[in-house]
Structures are given as structure tokens and as C-alpha cells.
PDB file of C-alpha atoms in Angstrom:
ATOM      1  CA  MET A  72      14.947 -77.902  57.338  1.00  0.00           C
ATOM      2  CA  LYS A  73      14.149 -79.836  54.182  1.00  0.00           C
ATOM      3  CA  ARG A  74      10.598 -79.773  54.967  1.00  0.00           C
ATOM      4  CA  ILE A  75      10.380 -75.610  55.603  1.00  0.00           C
ATOM      5  CA  GLY A  76      12.348 -75.297  52.153  1.00  0.00           C
ATOM      6  CA  THR A  77       9.517 -77.743  50.377  1.00  0.00           C
ATOM      7  CA  MET A  78       6.947 -75.829  52.110  1.00  0.00           C
ATOM      8  CA  ILE A  79       8.260 -72.477  50.802  1.00  0.00           C
ATOM      9  CA  ILE A  80       8.616 -73.874  47.211  1.00  0.00           C
ATOM     10  CA  VAL A  81       5.087 -75.157  47.460  1.00  0.00           C
ATOM     11  CA  SER A  82       3.788 -71.936  48.815  1.00  0.00           C
ATOM     12  CA  PHE A  83       5.570 -69.790  46.227  1.00  0.00           C
ATOM     13  CA  SER A  84       4.147 -72.089  43.480  1.00  0.00           C
ATOM     14  CA  VAL A  85       0.586 -71.682  44.750  1.00  0.00           C
ATOM     15  CA  LEU A  86       1.280 -67.842  44.845  1.00  0.00           C
ATOM     16  CA  LEU A  87       2.517 -67.932  41.137  1.00  0.00           C
ATOM     17  CA  LEU A  88      -0.590 -70.082  40.072  1.00  0.00           C
ATOM     18  CA  VAL A  89      -3.048 -67.601  41.942  1.00  0.00           C
ATOM     19  CA  VAL A  90      -1.160 -64.670  40.693  1.00  0.00           C
ATOM     20  CA  GLY A  91      -1.306 -66.196  37.201  1.00  0.00           C
ATOM     21  CA  CYS A  92      -5.163 -66.993  37.138  1.00  0.00           C
ATOM     22  CA  SER A  93      -6.205 -63.657  38.507  1.00  0.00           C
ATOM     23  CA  SER A  94      -3.874 -61.792  35.802  1.00  0.00           C
ATOM     24  CA  ASP A  95      -5.898 -63.700  33.308  1.00  0.00           C
ATOM     25  CA  LYS A  96      -9.199 -62.270  34.463  1.00  0.00           C
ATOM     26  CA  THR A  97      -7.835 -58.549  33.802  1.00  0.00           C
ATOM     27  CA  VAL A  98      -7.013 -59.460  30.199  1.00  0.00           C
ATOM     28  CA  GLU A  99     -10.720 -59.544  29.478  1.00  0.00           C
ATOM     29  CA  SER A 100     -11.569 -57.352  26.716  1.00  0.00           C
ATOM     30  CA  LYS A 101     -12.861 -54.065  27.564  1.00  0.00           C
ATOM     31  CA  THR A 102     -15.921 -52.178  26.111  1.00  0.00           C
ATOM     32  CA  VAL A 103     -14.967 -50.222  22.813  1.00  0.00           C
ATOM     33  CA  LEU A 104     -16.686 -46.724  22.961  1.00  0.00           C
ATOM     34  CA  PRO A 105     -16.716 -44.395  19.872  1.00  0.00           C
ATOM     35  CA  ASP A 106     -15.192 -41.085  20.165  1.00  0.00           C
ATOM     36  CA  ASP A 107     -18.522 -39.344  19.006  1.00  0.00           C
ATOM     37  CA  MET A 108     -20.726 -41.097  21.515  1.00  0.00           C
ATOM     38  CA  PRO A 109     -23.140 -38.773  23.447  1.00  0.00           C
ATOM     39  CA  ASP A 110     -21.485 -37.943  27.021  1.00  0.00           C
ATOM     40  CA  TYR A 111     -24.602 -38.738  28.772  1.00  0.00           C
ATOM     41  CA  VAL A 112     -24.163 -42.569  27.750  1.00  0.00           C
ATOM     42  CA  GLN A 113     -22.290 -44.273  30.627  1.00  0.00           C
ATOM     43  CA  GLU A 114     -20.352 -47.069  30.617  1.00  0.00           C
ATOM     44  CA  SER A 115     -22.122 -48.294  33.901  1.00  0.00           C
ATOM     45  CA  ASP A 116     -25.513 -48.426  31.585  1.00  0.00           C
ATOM     46  CA  LEU A 117     -23.927 -51.117  29.567  1.00  0.00           C
ATOM     47  CA  GLU A 118     -22.408 -53.225  32.637  1.00  0.00           C
ATOM     48  CA  GLN A 119     -26.400 -53.506  33.955  1.00  0.00           C
ATOM     49  CA  ILE A 120     -27.795 -54.874  30.625  1.00  0.00           C
ATOM     50  CA  ASN A 121     -30.124 -57.961  31.540  1.00  0.00           C
ATOM     51  CA  TRP A 122     -29.171 -60.208  28.511  1.00  0.00           C
ATOM     52  CA  GLU A 123     -32.093 -62.517  29.673  1.00  0.00           C
ATOM     53  CA  ARG A 124     -34.660 -60.031  29.271  1.00  0.00           C
ATOM     54  CA  LYS A 125     -35.119 -60.413  25.624  1.00  0.00           C
ATOM     55  CA  ALA A 126     -37.569 -58.297  23.582  1.00  0.00           C
ATOM     56  CA  GLY A 127     -40.842 -60.037  22.794  1.00  0.00           C
ATOM     57  CA  GLU A 128     -43.610 -59.593  20.470  1.00  0.00           C
ATOM     58  CA  PHE A 129     -46.890 -57.898  21.577  1.00  0.00           C
ATOM     59  CA  GLY A 130     -49.943 -56.127  20.570  1.00  0.00           C
ATOM     60  CA  ASP A 131     -51.699 -56.563  17.068  1.00  0.00           C
ATOM     61  CA  LYS A 132     -49.171 -54.461  15.236  1.00  0.00           C
ATOM     62  CA  GLY A 133     -46.023 -56.558  15.275  1.00  0.00           C
ATOM     63  CA  ILE A 134     -44.206 -54.542  17.855  1.00  0.00           C
ATOM     64  CA  ILE A 135     -40.927 -56.346  19.277  1.00  0.00           C
ATOM     65  CA  GLY A 136     -39.840 -54.926  22.800  1.00  0.00           C
ATOM     66  CA  ASN A 137     -40.796 -54.550  26.394  1.00  0.00           C
ATOM     67  CA  GLU A 138     -44.324 -54.394  26.704  1.00  0.00           C
ATOM     68  CA  ASN A 139     -45.892 -51.060  28.253  1.00  0.00           C
ATOM     69  CA  LYS A 140     -42.356 -49.465  27.844  1.00  0.00           C
ATOM     70  CA  SER A 141     -40.890 -49.575  24.315  1.00  0.00           C
ATOM     71  CA  GLY A 142     -40.745 -51.427  21.033  1.00  0.00           C
ATOM     72  CA  VAL A 143     -40.218 -51.527  17.364  1.00  0.00           C
ATOM     73  CA  ILE A 144     -42.022 -52.258  14.298  1.00  0.00           C
ATOM     74  CA  GLY A 145     -39.235 -53.680  11.897  1.00  0.00           C
ATOM     75  CA  ALA A 146     -37.005 -55.328  14.119  1.00  0.00           C
ATOM     76  CA  ASP A 147     -37.846 -58.532  12.914  1.00  0.00           C
ATOM     77  CA  MET A 148     -36.716 -57.633   9.322  1.00  0.00           C
ATOM     78  CA  PRO A 149     -33.366 -58.039   7.931  1.00  0.00           C
ATOM     79  CA  SER A 150     -31.536 -54.974   9.091  1.00  0.00           C
ATOM     80  CA  LEU A 151     -27.828 -55.722   8.255  1.00  0.00           C
ATOM     81  CA  ASP A 152     -28.189 -53.821   5.037  1.00  0.00           C
ATOM     82  CA  GLY A 153     -30.361 -51.269   6.335  1.00  0.00           C
ATOM     83  CA  GLN A 154     -33.978 -51.164   7.483  1.00  0.00           C
ATOM     84  CA  LYS A 155     -36.844 -49.083   8.428  1.00  0.00           C
ATOM     85  CA  TRP A 156     -37.775 -49.241  12.311  1.00  0.00           C
ATOM     86  CA  MET A 157     -40.546 -47.334  13.921  1.00  0.00           C
ATOM     87  CA  TRP A 158     -39.801 -46.552  17.541  1.00  0.00           C
ATOM     88  CA  HIS A 159     -42.683 -46.674  20.032  1.00  0.00           C
ATOM     89  CA  LEU A 160     -42.289 -45.524  23.715  1.00  0.00           C
ATOM     90  CA  TRP A 161     -44.980 -45.725  26.483  1.00  0.00           C
ATOM     91  CA  GLY A 162     -44.829 -43.486  29.642  1.00  0.00           C
ATOM     92  CA  ASN A 163     -43.509 -40.570  27.760  1.00  0.00           C
ATOM     93  CA  GLU A 164     -46.061 -37.853  27.173  1.00  0.00           C
ATOM     94  CA  GLN A 165     -44.056 -34.870  26.808  1.00  0.00           C
ATOM     95  CA  ALA A 166     -43.918 -33.204  23.253  1.00  0.00           C
ATOM     96  CA  ASN A 167     -40.885 -32.246  21.471  1.00  0.00           C
ATOM     97  CA  THR A 168     -38.676 -35.020  23.175  1.00  0.00           C
ATOM     98  CA  SER A 169     -35.729 -36.399  21.947  1.00  0.00           C
ATOM     99  CA  LEU A 170     -34.584 -40.214  21.670  1.00  0.00           C
ATOM    100  CA  THR A 171     -31.285 -41.358  21.350  1.00  0.00           C
ATOM    101  CA  VAL A 172     -30.279 -44.796  20.151  1.00  0.00           C
ATOM    102  CA  VAL A 173     -27.161 -46.924  21.214  1.00  0.00           C
ATOM    103  CA  GLY A 174     -26.365 -50.215  20.072  1.00  0.00           C
ATOM    104  CA  TYR A 175     -24.215 -52.845  22.203  1.00  0.00           C
ATOM    105  CA  HIS A 176     -23.037 -55.916  20.400  1.00  0.00           C
ATOM    106  CA  LYS A 177     -22.652 -58.405  23.348  1.00  0.00           C
ATOM    107  CA  GLU A 178     -19.917 -60.510  21.653  1.00  0.00           C
ATOM    108  CA  SER A 179     -17.355 -58.074  20.708  1.00  0.00           C
ATOM    109  CA  LYS A 180     -18.426 -55.403  23.525  1.00  0.00           C
ATOM    110  CA  THR A 181     -18.270 -52.660  20.934  1.00  0.00           C
ATOM    111  CA  VAL A 182     -20.941 -49.743  21.125  1.00  0.00           C
ATOM    112  CA  HIS A 183     -22.447 -48.465  17.679  1.00  0.00           C
ATOM    113  CA  LYS A 184     -24.483 -45.937  16.168  1.00  0.00           C
ATOM    114  CA  ILE A 185     -27.229 -47.977  14.385  1.00  0.00           C
ATOM    115  CA  LEU A 186     -29.505 -44.827  13.238  1.00  0.00           C
ATOM    116  CA  LYS A 187     -28.372 -43.917   9.916  1.00  0.00           C
ATOM    117  CA  ASP A 188     -28.765 -40.288  10.422  1.00  0.00           C
ATOM    118  CA  GLY A 189     -26.896 -39.953  13.896  1.00  0.00           C
ATOM    119  CA  TRP A 190     -27.330 -40.818  17.533  1.00  0.00           C
ATOM    120  CA  THR A 191     -30.443 -38.849  18.251  1.00  0.00           C
ATOM    121  CA  ILE A 192     -33.675 -38.271  16.423  1.00  0.00           C
ATOM    122  CA  ASN A 193     -36.872 -36.266  17.440  1.00  0.00           C
ATOM    123  CA  LEU A 194     -39.941 -38.377  18.795  1.00  0.00           C
ATOM    124  CA  GLY A 195     -43.425 -37.442  17.554  1.00  0.00           C
ATOM    125  CA  GLY A 196     -46.522 -37.996  19.240  1.00  0.00           C
ATOM    126  CA  PRO A 197     -49.024 -41.107  19.753  1.00  0.00           C
ATOM    127  CA  ASN A 198     -49.123 -44.083  17.369  1.00  0.00           C
ATOM    128  CA  ASN A 199     -50.375 -47.602  17.657  1.00  0.00           C
ATOM    129  CA  GLY A 200     -51.513 -47.038  21.546  1.00  0.00           C
ATOM    130  CA  ALA A 201     -47.748 -45.594  22.268  1.00  0.00           C
ATOM    131  CA  ASP A 202     -47.503 -42.182  23.895  1.00  0.00           C
ATOM    132  CA  ALA A 203     -44.669 -41.557  21.557  1.00  0.00           C
ATOM    133  CA  HIS A 204     -43.165 -42.874  18.443  1.00  0.00           C
ATOM    134  CA  THR A 205     -40.896 -42.026  15.288  1.00  0.00           C
ATOM    135  CA  PRO A 206     -39.869 -43.763  12.290  1.00  0.00           C
ATOM    136  CA  SER A 207     -35.827 -44.141  11.338  1.00  0.00           C
ATOM    137  CA  MET A 208     -33.473 -45.784   8.956  1.00  0.00           C
ATOM    138  CA  VAL A 209     -31.200 -48.418  11.142  1.00  0.00           C
ATOM    139  CA  LYS A 210     -28.286 -50.497  10.086  1.00  0.00           C
ATOM    140  CA  ILE A 211     -26.831 -53.078  12.368  1.00  0.00           C
ATOM    141  CA  PRO A 212     -23.335 -53.634  11.648  1.00  0.00           C
ATOM    142  CA  LYS A 213     -23.092 -57.278  12.431  1.00  0.00           C
ATOM    143  CA  SER A 214     -25.038 -60.299  13.274  1.00  0.00           C
ATOM    144  CA  GLY A 215     -25.479 -61.501  17.159  1.00  0.00           C
ATOM    145  CA  GLU A 216     -26.793 -60.283  20.081  1.00  0.00           C
ATOM    146  CA  TRP A 217     -27.407 -56.410  20.772  1.00  0.00           C
ATOM    147  CA  ALA A 218     -28.701 -54.484  23.588  1.00  0.00           C
ATOM    148  CA  ILE A 219     -30.219 -51.347  22.096  1.00  0.00           C
ATOM    149  CA  LEU A 220     -30.199 -48.618  24.855  1.00  0.00           C
ATOM    150  CA  LEU A 221     -32.947 -45.849  24.595  1.00  0.00           C
ATOM    151  CA  TYR A 222     -32.138 -42.418  25.990  1.00  0.00           C
ATOM    152  CA  VAL A 223     -35.126 -39.842  26.282  1.00  0.00           C
ATOM    153  CA  ASP A 224     -33.795 -36.474  26.770  1.00  0.00           C
ATOM    154  CA  GLU A 225     -30.670 -37.662  27.722  1.00  0.00           C
ATOM    155  CA  GLU A 226     -31.757 -40.158  30.344  1.00  0.00           C
ATOM    156  CA  LEU A 227     -31.915 -44.077  30.200  1.00  0.00           C
ATOM    157  CA  PHE A 228     -35.416 -45.121  29.238  1.00  0.00           C
ATOM    158  CA  ASP A 229     -35.220 -48.629  28.455  1.00  0.00           C
ATOM    159  CA  THR A 230     -33.050 -51.351  27.103  1.00  0.00           C
ATOM    160  CA  LEU A 231     -34.086 -53.714  24.127  1.00  0.00           C
ATOM    161  CA  VAL A 232     -32.117 -56.972  23.684  1.00  0.00           C
ATOM    162  CA  TYR A 233     -32.555 -58.494  20.287  1.00  0.00           C
ATOM    163  CA  GLU A 234     -31.056 -61.275  18.246  1.00  0.00           C
ATOM    164  CA  ILE A 235     -30.296 -59.802  14.852  1.00  0.00           C
ATOM    165  CA  ASN A 236     -29.010 -62.529  12.346  1.00  0.00           C
ATOM    166  CA  SER A 237     -29.638 -60.973   8.917  1.00  0.00           C
TER     167      SER A 237
END
């Protein structure tokens, strides 16, 4: 009888330990989404970010991004106080398209508008070998690892992963 009581106490203790550990996992911080974020930006887009796929420099113009998909001139410049970036996209040959830029800060799990003039800008024609381009002013709110999600005409087009330190 004493052995059964001990087994019940041990089993109950293990159960409490398992419940306690699993409830710690649910306390993980959730992604903070701004109220004015475009409704076609999905939280699942953020969950699918490949943080190992860092943007790299390619071409002779100092473009930093994902070769033959998207990249930026200016991403290597200090952007915490504001900076001009020139966006370049390949595989987008339609005129009069829109580009929505969504910044996601990895550490804080927060989504930010990084374009100074809103979430979305219009794309222009070919430039520097890209099919479409546009300049913009950006302001990155804090240093750290960032995923920059690019939406063309409300569809996820590409994700650029940058380390922004200044």
C-alpha cells in the first residue's frame, strides 16, 4: 500500500513537472502586428522566414539582396537615422505595380513600417539590370537582424534578411 502511495506521488510530481514545462513554452512572446499593416500581410509569412538565407552583395552596383530576385542599393549604409534605398526586383516585368515593404525585427518579434512615406510605393521600370526599381527613404527603428518582406501587388515576392547595426 505504501508503494502505491509513493507511485501516485511520483506520478503526480512528474505530471506537474511536464505541465509546468509545457506552459513555459506557451509564454513565448507573440509577434506584435501594427494596426495599420496591410491586411494581405499574413502572420504565416513571418513564420516562414529563413533567417539563414542572408542577403549578399552581387553585381557591380553594390546591390545587396537575393541575386536574380530582389536587392537594395543603400542597405549597407547607416539606416537607423534615415537613408535612401534603391529597391531592385527581377522577374517583375509588369508596369504600374506596387511594392509593399514590411520590416520584421527578429529579436523583438515586431513588425514595422520602414518606408518613411507609408507601407507601399510604386515601382518604376528597368534599372541596373533589374526588371523594376524604385527609390525610397527608409528608417530602421532599431539595430538587429531584420527580415524585409517585399510584396508586389499584394503578393509576397521575396524576403531579404539583413543585419542592421547603425
